[in-house]
PDB file of C-alpha atoms in Angstrom:
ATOM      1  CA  UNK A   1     -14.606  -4.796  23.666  1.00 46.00           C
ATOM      2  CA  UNK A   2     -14.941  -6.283  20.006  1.00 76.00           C
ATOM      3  CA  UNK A   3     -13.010  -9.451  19.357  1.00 89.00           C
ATOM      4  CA  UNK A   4      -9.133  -9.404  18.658  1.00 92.00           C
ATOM      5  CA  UNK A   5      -9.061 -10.968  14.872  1.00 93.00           C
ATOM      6  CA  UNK A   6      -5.036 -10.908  14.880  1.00 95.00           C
ATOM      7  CA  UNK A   7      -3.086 -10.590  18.127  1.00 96.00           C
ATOM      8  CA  UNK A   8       0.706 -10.418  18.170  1.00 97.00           C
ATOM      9  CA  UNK A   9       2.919 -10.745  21.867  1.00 97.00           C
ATOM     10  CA  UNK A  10       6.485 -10.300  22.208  1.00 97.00           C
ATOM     11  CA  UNK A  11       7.157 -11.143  18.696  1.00 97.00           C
ATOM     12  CA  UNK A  12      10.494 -10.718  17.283  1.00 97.00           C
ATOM     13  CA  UNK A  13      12.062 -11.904  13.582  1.00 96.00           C
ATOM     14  CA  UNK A  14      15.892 -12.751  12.832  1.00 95.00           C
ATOM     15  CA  UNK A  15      17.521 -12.422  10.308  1.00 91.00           C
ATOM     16  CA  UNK A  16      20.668 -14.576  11.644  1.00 90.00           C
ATOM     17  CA  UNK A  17      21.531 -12.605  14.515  1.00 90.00           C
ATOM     18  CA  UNK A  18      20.240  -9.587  13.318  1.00 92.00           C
ATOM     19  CA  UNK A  19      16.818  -8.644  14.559  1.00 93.00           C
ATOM     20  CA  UNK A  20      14.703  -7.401  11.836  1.00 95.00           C
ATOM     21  CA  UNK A  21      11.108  -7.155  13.595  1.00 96.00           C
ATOM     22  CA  UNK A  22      10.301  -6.601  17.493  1.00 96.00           C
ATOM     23  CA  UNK A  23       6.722  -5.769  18.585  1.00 96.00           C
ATOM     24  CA  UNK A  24       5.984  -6.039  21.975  1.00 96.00           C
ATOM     25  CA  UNK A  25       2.287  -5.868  21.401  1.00 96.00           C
ATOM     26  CA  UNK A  26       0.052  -5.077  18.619  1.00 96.00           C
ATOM     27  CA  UNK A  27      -3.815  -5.776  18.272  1.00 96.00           C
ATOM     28  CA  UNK A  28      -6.121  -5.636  15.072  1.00 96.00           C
ATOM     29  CA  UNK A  29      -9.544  -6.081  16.362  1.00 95.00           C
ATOM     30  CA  UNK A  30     -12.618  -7.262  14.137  1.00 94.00           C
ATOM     31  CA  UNK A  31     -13.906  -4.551  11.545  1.00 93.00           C
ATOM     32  CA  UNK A  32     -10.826  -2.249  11.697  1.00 94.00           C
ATOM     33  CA  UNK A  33      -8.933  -0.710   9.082  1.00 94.00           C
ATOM     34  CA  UNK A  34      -5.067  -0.582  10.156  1.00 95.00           C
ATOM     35  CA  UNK A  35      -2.778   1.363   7.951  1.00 94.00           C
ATOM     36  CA  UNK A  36       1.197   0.418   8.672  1.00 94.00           C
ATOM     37  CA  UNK A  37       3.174   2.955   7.245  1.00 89.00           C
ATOM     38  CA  UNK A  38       6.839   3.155   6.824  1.00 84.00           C
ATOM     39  CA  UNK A  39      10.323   3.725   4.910  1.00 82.00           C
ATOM     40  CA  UNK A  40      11.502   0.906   2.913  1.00 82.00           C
ATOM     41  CA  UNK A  41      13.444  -1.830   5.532  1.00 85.00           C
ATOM     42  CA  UNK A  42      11.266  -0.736   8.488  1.00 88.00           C
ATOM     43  CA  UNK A  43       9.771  -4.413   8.605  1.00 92.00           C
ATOM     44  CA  UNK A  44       6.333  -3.843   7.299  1.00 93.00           C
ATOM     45  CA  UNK A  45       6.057  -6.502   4.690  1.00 92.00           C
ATOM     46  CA  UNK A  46       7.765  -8.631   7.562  1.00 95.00           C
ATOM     47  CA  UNK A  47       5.013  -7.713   9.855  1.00 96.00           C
ATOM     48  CA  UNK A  48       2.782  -8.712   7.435  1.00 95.00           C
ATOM     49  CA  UNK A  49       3.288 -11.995   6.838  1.00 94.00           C
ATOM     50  CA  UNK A  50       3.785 -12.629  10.185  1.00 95.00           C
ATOM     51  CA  UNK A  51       0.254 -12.107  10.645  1.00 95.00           C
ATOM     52  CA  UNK A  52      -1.156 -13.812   8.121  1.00 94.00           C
ATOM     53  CA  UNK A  53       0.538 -17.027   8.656  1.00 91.00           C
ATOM     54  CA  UNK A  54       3.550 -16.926   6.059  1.00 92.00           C
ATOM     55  CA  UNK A  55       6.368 -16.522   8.291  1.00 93.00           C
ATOM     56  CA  UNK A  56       6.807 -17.948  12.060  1.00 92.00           C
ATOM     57  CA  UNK A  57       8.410 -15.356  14.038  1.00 94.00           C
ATOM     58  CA  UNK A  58      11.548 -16.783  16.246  1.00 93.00           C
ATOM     59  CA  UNK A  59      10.369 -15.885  19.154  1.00 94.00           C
ATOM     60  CA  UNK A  60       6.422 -14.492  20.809  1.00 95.00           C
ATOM     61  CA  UNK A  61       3.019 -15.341  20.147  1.00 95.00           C
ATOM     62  CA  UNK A  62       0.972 -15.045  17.211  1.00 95.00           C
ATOM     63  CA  UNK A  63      -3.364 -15.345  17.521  1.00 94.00           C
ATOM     64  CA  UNK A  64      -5.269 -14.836  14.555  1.00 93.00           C
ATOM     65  CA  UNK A  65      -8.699 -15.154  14.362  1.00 89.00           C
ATOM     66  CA  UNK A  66      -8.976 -16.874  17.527  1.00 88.00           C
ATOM     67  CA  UNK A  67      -6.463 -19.524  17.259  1.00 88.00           C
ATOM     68  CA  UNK A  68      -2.559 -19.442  18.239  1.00 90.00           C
ATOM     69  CA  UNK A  69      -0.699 -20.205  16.020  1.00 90.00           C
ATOM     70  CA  UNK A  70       1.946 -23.190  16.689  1.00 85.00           C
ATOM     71  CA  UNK A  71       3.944 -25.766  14.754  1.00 79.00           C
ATOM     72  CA  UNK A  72       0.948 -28.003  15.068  1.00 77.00           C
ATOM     73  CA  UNK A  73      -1.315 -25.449  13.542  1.00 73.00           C
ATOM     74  CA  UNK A  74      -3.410 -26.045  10.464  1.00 79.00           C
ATOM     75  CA  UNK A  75      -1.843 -22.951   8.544  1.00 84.00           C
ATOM     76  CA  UNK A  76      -4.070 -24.416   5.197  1.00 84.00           C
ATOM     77  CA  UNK A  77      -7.535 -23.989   6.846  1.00 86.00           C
ATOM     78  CA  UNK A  78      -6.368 -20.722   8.904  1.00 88.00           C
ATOM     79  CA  UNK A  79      -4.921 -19.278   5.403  1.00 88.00           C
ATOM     80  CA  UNK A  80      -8.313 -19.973   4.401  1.00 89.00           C
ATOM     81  CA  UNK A  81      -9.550 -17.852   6.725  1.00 93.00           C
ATOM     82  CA  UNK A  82      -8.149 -14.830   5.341  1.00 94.00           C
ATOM     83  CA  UNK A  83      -6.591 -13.251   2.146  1.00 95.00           C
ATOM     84  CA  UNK A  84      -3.901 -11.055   0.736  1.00 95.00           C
ATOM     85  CA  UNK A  85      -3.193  -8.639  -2.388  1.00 94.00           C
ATOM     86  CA  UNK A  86       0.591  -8.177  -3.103  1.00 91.00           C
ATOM     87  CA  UNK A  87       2.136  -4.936  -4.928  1.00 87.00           C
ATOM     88  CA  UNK A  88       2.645  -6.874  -8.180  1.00 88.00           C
ATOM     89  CA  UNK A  89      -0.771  -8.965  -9.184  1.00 89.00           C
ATOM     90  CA  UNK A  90      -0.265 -12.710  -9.959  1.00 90.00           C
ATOM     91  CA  UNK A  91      -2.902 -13.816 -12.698  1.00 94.00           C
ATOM     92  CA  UNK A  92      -3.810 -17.083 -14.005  1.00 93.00           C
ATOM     93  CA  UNK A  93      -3.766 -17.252 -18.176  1.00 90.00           C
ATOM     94  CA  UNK A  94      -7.387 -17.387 -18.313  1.00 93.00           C
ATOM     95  CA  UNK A  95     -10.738 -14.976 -18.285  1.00 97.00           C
ATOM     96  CA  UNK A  96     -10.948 -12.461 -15.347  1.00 98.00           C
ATOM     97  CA  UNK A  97     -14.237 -14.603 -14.288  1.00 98.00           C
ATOM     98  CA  UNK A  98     -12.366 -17.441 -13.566  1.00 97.00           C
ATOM     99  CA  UNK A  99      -9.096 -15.462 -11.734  1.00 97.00           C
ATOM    100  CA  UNK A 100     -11.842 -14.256  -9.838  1.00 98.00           C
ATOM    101  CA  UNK A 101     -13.737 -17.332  -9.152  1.00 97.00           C
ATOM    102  CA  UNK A 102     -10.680 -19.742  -8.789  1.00 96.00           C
ATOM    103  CA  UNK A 103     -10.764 -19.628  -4.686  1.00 95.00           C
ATOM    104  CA  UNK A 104     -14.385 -20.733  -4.670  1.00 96.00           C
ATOM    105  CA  UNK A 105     -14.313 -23.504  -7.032  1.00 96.00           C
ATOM    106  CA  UNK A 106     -11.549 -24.611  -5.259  1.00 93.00           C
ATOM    107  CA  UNK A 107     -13.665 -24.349  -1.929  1.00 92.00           C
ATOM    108  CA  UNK A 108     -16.012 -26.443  -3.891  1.00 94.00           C
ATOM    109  CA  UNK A 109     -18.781 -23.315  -4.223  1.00 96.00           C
ATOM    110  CA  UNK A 110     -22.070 -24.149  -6.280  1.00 97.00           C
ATOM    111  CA  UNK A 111     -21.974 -22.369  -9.676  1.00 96.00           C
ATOM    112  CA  UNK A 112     -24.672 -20.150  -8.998  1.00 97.00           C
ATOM    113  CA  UNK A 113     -23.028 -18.745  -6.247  1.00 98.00           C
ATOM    114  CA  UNK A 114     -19.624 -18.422  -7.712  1.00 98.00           C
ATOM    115  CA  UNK A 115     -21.276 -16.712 -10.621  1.00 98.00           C
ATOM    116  CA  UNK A 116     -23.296 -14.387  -8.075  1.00 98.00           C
ATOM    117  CA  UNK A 117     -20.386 -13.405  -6.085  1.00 98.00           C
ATOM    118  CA  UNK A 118     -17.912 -12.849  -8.650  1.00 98.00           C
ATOM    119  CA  UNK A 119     -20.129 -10.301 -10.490  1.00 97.00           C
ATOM    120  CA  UNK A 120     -21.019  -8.786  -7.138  1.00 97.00           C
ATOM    121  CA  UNK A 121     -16.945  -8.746  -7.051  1.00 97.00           C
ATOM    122  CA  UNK A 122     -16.409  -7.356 -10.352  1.00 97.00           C
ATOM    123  CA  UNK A 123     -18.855  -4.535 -10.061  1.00 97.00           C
ATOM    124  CA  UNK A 124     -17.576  -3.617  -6.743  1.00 95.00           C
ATOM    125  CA  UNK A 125     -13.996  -2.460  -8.476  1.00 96.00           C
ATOM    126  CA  UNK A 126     -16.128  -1.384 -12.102  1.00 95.00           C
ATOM    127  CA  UNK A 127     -14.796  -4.009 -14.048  1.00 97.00           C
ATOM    128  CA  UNK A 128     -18.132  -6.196 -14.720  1.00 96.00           C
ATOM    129  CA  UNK A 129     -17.410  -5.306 -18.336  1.00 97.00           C
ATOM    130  CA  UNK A 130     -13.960  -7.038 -18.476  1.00 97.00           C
ATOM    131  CA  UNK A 131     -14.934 -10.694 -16.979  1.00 97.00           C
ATOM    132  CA  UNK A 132     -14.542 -12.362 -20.714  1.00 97.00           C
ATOM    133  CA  UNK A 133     -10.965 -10.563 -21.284  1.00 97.00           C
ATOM    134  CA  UNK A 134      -7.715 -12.613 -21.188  1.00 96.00           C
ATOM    135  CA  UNK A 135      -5.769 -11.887 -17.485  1.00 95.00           C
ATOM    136  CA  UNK A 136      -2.835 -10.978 -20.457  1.00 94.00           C
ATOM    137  CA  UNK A 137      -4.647  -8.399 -22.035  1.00 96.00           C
ATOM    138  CA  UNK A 138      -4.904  -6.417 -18.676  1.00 95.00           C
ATOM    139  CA  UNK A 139      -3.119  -2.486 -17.844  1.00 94.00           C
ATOM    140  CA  UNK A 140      -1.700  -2.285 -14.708  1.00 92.00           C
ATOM    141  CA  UNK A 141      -4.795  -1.235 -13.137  1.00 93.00           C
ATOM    142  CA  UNK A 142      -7.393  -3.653 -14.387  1.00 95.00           C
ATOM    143  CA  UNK A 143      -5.016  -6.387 -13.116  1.00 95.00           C
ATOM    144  CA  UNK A 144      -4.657  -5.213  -9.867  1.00 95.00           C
ATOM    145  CA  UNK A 145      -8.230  -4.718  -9.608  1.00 96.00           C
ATOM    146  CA  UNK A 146      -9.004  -8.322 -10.393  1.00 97.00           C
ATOM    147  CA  UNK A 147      -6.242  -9.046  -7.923  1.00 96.00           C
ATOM    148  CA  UNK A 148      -8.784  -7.384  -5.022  1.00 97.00           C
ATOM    149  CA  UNK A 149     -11.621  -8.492  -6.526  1.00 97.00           C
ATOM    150  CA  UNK A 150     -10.274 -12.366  -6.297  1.00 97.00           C
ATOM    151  CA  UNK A 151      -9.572 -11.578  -2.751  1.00 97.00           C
ATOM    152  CA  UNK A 152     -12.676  -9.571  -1.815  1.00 97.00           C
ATOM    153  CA  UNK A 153     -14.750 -12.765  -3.341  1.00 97.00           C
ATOM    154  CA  UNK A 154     -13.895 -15.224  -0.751  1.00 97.00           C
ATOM    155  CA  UNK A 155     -15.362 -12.742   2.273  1.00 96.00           C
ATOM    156  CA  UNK A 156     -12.255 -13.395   3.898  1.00 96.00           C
ATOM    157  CA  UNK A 157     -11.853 -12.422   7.966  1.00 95.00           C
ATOM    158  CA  UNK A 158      -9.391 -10.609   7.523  1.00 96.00           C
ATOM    159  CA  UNK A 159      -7.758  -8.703   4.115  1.00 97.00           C
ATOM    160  CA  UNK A 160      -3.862  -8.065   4.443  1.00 97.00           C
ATOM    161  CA  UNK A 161      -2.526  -5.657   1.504  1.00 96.00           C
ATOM    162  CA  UNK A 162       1.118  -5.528   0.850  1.00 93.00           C
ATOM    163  CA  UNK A 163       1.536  -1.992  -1.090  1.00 91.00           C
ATOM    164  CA  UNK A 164      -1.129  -2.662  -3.566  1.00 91.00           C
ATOM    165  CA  UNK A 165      -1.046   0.581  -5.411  1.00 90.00           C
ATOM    166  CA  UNK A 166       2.549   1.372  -5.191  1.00 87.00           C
ATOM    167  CA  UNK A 167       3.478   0.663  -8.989  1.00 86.00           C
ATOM    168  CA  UNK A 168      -0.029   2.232 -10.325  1.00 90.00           C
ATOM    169  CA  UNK A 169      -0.192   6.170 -11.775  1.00 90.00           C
ATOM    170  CA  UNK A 170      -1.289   8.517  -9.747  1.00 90.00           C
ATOM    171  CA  UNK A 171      -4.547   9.248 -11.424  1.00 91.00           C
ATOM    172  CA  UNK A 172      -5.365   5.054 -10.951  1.00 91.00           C
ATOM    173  CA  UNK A 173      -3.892   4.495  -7.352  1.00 91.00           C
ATOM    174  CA  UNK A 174      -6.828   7.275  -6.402  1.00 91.00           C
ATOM    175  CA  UNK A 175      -9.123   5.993  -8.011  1.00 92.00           C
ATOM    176  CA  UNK A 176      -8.416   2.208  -6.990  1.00 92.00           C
ATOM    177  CA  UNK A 177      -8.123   3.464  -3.530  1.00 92.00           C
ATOM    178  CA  UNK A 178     -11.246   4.829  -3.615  1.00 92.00           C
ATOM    179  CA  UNK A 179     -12.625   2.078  -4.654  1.00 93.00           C
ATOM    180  CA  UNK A 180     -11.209  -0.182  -2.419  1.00 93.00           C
ATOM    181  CA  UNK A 181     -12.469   1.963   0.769  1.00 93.00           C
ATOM    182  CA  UNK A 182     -15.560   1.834   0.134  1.00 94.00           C
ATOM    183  CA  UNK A 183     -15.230  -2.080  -0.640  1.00 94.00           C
ATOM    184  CA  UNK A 184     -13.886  -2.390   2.912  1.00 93.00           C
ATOM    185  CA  UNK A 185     -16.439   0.211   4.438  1.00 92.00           C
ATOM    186  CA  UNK A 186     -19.238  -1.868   3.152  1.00 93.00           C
ATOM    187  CA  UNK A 187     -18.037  -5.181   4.397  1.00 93.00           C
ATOM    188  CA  UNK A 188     -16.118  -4.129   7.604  1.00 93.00           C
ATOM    189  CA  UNK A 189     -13.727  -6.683   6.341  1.00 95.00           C
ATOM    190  CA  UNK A 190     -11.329  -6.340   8.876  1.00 96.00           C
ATOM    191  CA  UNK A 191      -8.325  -4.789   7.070  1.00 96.00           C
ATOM    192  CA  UNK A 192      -4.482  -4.276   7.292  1.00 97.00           C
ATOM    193  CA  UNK A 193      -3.051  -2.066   4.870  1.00 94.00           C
ATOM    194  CA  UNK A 194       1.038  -1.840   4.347  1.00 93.00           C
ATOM    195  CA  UNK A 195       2.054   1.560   2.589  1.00 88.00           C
ATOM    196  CA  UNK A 196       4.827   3.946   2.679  1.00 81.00           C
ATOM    197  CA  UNK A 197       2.814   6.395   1.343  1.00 81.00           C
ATOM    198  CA  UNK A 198       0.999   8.683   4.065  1.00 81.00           C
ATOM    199  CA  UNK A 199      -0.940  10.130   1.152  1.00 81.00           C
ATOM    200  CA  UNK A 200      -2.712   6.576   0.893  1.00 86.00           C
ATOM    201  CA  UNK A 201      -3.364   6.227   4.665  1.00 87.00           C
ATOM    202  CA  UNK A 202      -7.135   8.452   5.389  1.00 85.00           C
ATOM    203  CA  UNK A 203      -9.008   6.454   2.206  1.00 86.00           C
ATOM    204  CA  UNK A 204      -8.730   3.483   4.261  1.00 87.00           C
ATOM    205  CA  UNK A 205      -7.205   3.506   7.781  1.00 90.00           C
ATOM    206  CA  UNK A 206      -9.300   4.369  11.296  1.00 89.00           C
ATOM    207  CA  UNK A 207      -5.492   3.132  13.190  1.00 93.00           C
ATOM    208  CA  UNK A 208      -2.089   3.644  11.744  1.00 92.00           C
ATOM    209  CA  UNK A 209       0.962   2.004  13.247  1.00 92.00           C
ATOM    210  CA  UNK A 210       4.455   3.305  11.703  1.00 89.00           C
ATOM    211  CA  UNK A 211       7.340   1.497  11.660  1.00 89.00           C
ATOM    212  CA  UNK A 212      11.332   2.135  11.478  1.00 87.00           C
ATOM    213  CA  UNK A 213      14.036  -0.053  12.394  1.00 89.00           C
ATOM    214  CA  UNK A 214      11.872  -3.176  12.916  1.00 93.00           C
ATOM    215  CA  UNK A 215       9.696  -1.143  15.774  1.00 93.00           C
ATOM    216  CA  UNK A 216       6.665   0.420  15.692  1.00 93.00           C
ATOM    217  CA  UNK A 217       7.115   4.118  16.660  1.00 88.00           C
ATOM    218  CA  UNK A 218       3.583   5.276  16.943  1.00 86.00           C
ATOM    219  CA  UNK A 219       0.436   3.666  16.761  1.00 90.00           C
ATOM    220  CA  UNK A 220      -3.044   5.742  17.351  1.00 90.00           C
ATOM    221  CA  UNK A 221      -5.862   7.465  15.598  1.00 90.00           C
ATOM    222  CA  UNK A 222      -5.206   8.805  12.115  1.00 86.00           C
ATOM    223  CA  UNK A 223      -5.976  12.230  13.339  1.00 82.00           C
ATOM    224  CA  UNK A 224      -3.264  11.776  16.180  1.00 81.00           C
ATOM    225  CA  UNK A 225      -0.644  10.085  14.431  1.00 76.00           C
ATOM    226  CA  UNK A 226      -0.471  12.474  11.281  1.00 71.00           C
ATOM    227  CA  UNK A 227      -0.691  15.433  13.684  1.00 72.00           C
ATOM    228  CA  UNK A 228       2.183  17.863  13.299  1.00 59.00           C
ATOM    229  CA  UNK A 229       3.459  17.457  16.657  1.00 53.00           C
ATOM    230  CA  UNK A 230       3.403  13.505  16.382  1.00 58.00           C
ATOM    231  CA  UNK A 231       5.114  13.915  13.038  1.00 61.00           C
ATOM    232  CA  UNK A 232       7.632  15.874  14.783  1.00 57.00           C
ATOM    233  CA  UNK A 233       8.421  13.640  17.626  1.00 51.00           C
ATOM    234  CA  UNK A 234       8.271  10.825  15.293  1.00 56.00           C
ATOM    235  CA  UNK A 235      10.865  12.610  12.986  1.00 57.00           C
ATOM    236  CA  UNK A 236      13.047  13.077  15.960  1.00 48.00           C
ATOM    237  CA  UNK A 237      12.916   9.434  17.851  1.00 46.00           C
ATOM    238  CA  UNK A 238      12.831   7.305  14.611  1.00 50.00           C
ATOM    239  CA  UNK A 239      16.024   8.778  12.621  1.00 48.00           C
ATOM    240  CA  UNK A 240      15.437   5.981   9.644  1.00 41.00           C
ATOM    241  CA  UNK A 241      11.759   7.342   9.498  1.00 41.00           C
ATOM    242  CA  UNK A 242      12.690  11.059   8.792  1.00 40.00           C
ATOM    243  CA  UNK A 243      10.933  10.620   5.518  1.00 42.00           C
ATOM    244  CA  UNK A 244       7.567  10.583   8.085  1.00 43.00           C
ATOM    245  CA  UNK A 245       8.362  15.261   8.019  1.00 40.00           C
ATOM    246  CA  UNK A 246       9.677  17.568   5.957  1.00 37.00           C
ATOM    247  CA  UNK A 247      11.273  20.534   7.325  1.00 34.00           C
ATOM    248  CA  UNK A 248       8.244  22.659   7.525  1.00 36.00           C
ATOM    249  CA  UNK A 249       5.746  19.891   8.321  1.00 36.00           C
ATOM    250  CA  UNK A 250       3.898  20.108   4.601  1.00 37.00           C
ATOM    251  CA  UNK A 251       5.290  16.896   2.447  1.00 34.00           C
ATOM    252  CA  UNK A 252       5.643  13.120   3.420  1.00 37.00           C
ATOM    253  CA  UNK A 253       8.013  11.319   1.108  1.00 36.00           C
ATOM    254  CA  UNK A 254       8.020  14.103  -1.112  1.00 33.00           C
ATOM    255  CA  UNK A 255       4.022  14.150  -1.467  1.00 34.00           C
ATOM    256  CA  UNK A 256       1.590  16.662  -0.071  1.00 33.00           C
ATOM    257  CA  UNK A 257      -0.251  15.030   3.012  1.00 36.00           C
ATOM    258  CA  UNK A 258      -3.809  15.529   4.788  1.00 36.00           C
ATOM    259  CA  UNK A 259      -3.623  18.406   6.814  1.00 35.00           C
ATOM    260  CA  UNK A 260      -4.224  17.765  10.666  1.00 36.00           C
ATOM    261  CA  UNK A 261      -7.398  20.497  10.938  1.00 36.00           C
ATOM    262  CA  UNK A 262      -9.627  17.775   8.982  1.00 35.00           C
TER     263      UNK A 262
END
């Protein structure tokens, strides 16, 4: 059975005495792709940084890559471990080259290697040509791009992505996404992927958990959970998710979605 990279037991989240995340059990095992889809306030950005170390949960256990995490825990090195791409992308005021490269020089990298993996980086998401422009002089796109790139550089163990297409066009959020799985295909970067767009969830998911009410609902193949009988059931048992099914099965969120027979 390949190794369990993140590994989450009877973990619940408060919010004073409101419970805003319980999952009983959920495992992300080395090399997988995990989509978590859900409406907004089903807990997926909380489930997110529970995982990757930015919130300690009030009660369960949290393992991630190996090593539980407790109050005694080294979050710093474990962080290191790993890294995330928000929805809105954070830029220094410099070059994209050195947004890029800032994690390695800061992990004390040689310069030739920096300068190798970077451009490997920057090709991988087609902006080579921009490593000279100002982070300022960025669209929407070519920021977020440098955003994955920057993240993609440090070969991280594991790659969480909160929504990182959500405030891109249409026409750039397919072509990111696109980009981005075959990024992850080629380095089997083991991946979780936040959305609460279905539409996003074949590019890169194998697994998809969805979530409403703090719970996750479903959690299976692709194939299985997108289904039109799972998308039923789900409708029906998860009454803040009824965004997951229109009334004849076609739309998700008002978008078109994969149809079950691929």
């Amino acid at each position: 059975m390949d190794e369990a990279v993140v590994d989450l037991k009877d973990v619940k989240v408060f919010r004073g005495t409101r419970m805003v995340l319980d999952v009983p059990r959920l495992v992300v095992r080395r090399g997988e792709a995990l989509a978590v889809v859900g409406p907004n306030g089903a807990g997926k950005s909380t489930l997110l940084q529970v995982m990757a170390c930015l919130l300690r949960p009030g009660a369960g256990e949290v393992v991630v890559c190996g090593e539980k995490v407790e109050r005694r825990t080294n979050l710093l090195r474990l962080r290191r471990r790993m890294a995330m791409v928000l929805q809105r992308p954070y830029l220094l005021d410099g070059t994209v080259f050195d947004n890029v490269a800032v994690g390695l020089r800061m992990r004390g990298v040689p310069r030739e290697e920096i300068r190798t993996r970077v451009e490997r980086a920057l090709a991988a998401f087609n902006i080579e040509h921009l490593a000279a422009r100002r982070a300022r002089a960025l669209s929407g796109g070519e920021s977020q791009r440098v955003s994955l790139a920057r993240a993609i550089v440090l070969e991280p163990e594991v790659l969480f992505l909160d929504e990182p297409t959500s405030s891109l066009d249409v026409p750039t959020r397919i072509a990111l996404l696109a980009e981005l799985a075959e990024v992850v295909r080629e380095t089997r970067v083991t991946t979780v992927f936040v959305t609460h767009d279905v539409m996003e969830i074949p590019f890169l998911a194998e697994r998809t958990a969805v979530m409403a009410g703090g719970r996750i609902v479903a959690c299976g193949p692709v194939r299985d959970v997108l289904s039109d009988d799972m998308r039923r059931a789900l409708s029906a048992l998860a009454g803040s998710a009824r965004w997951i099914l229109s009334q004849d099965g076609d739309a998700v969120a008002g978008l078109p979605v994969a149809s079950s027979s691929r």
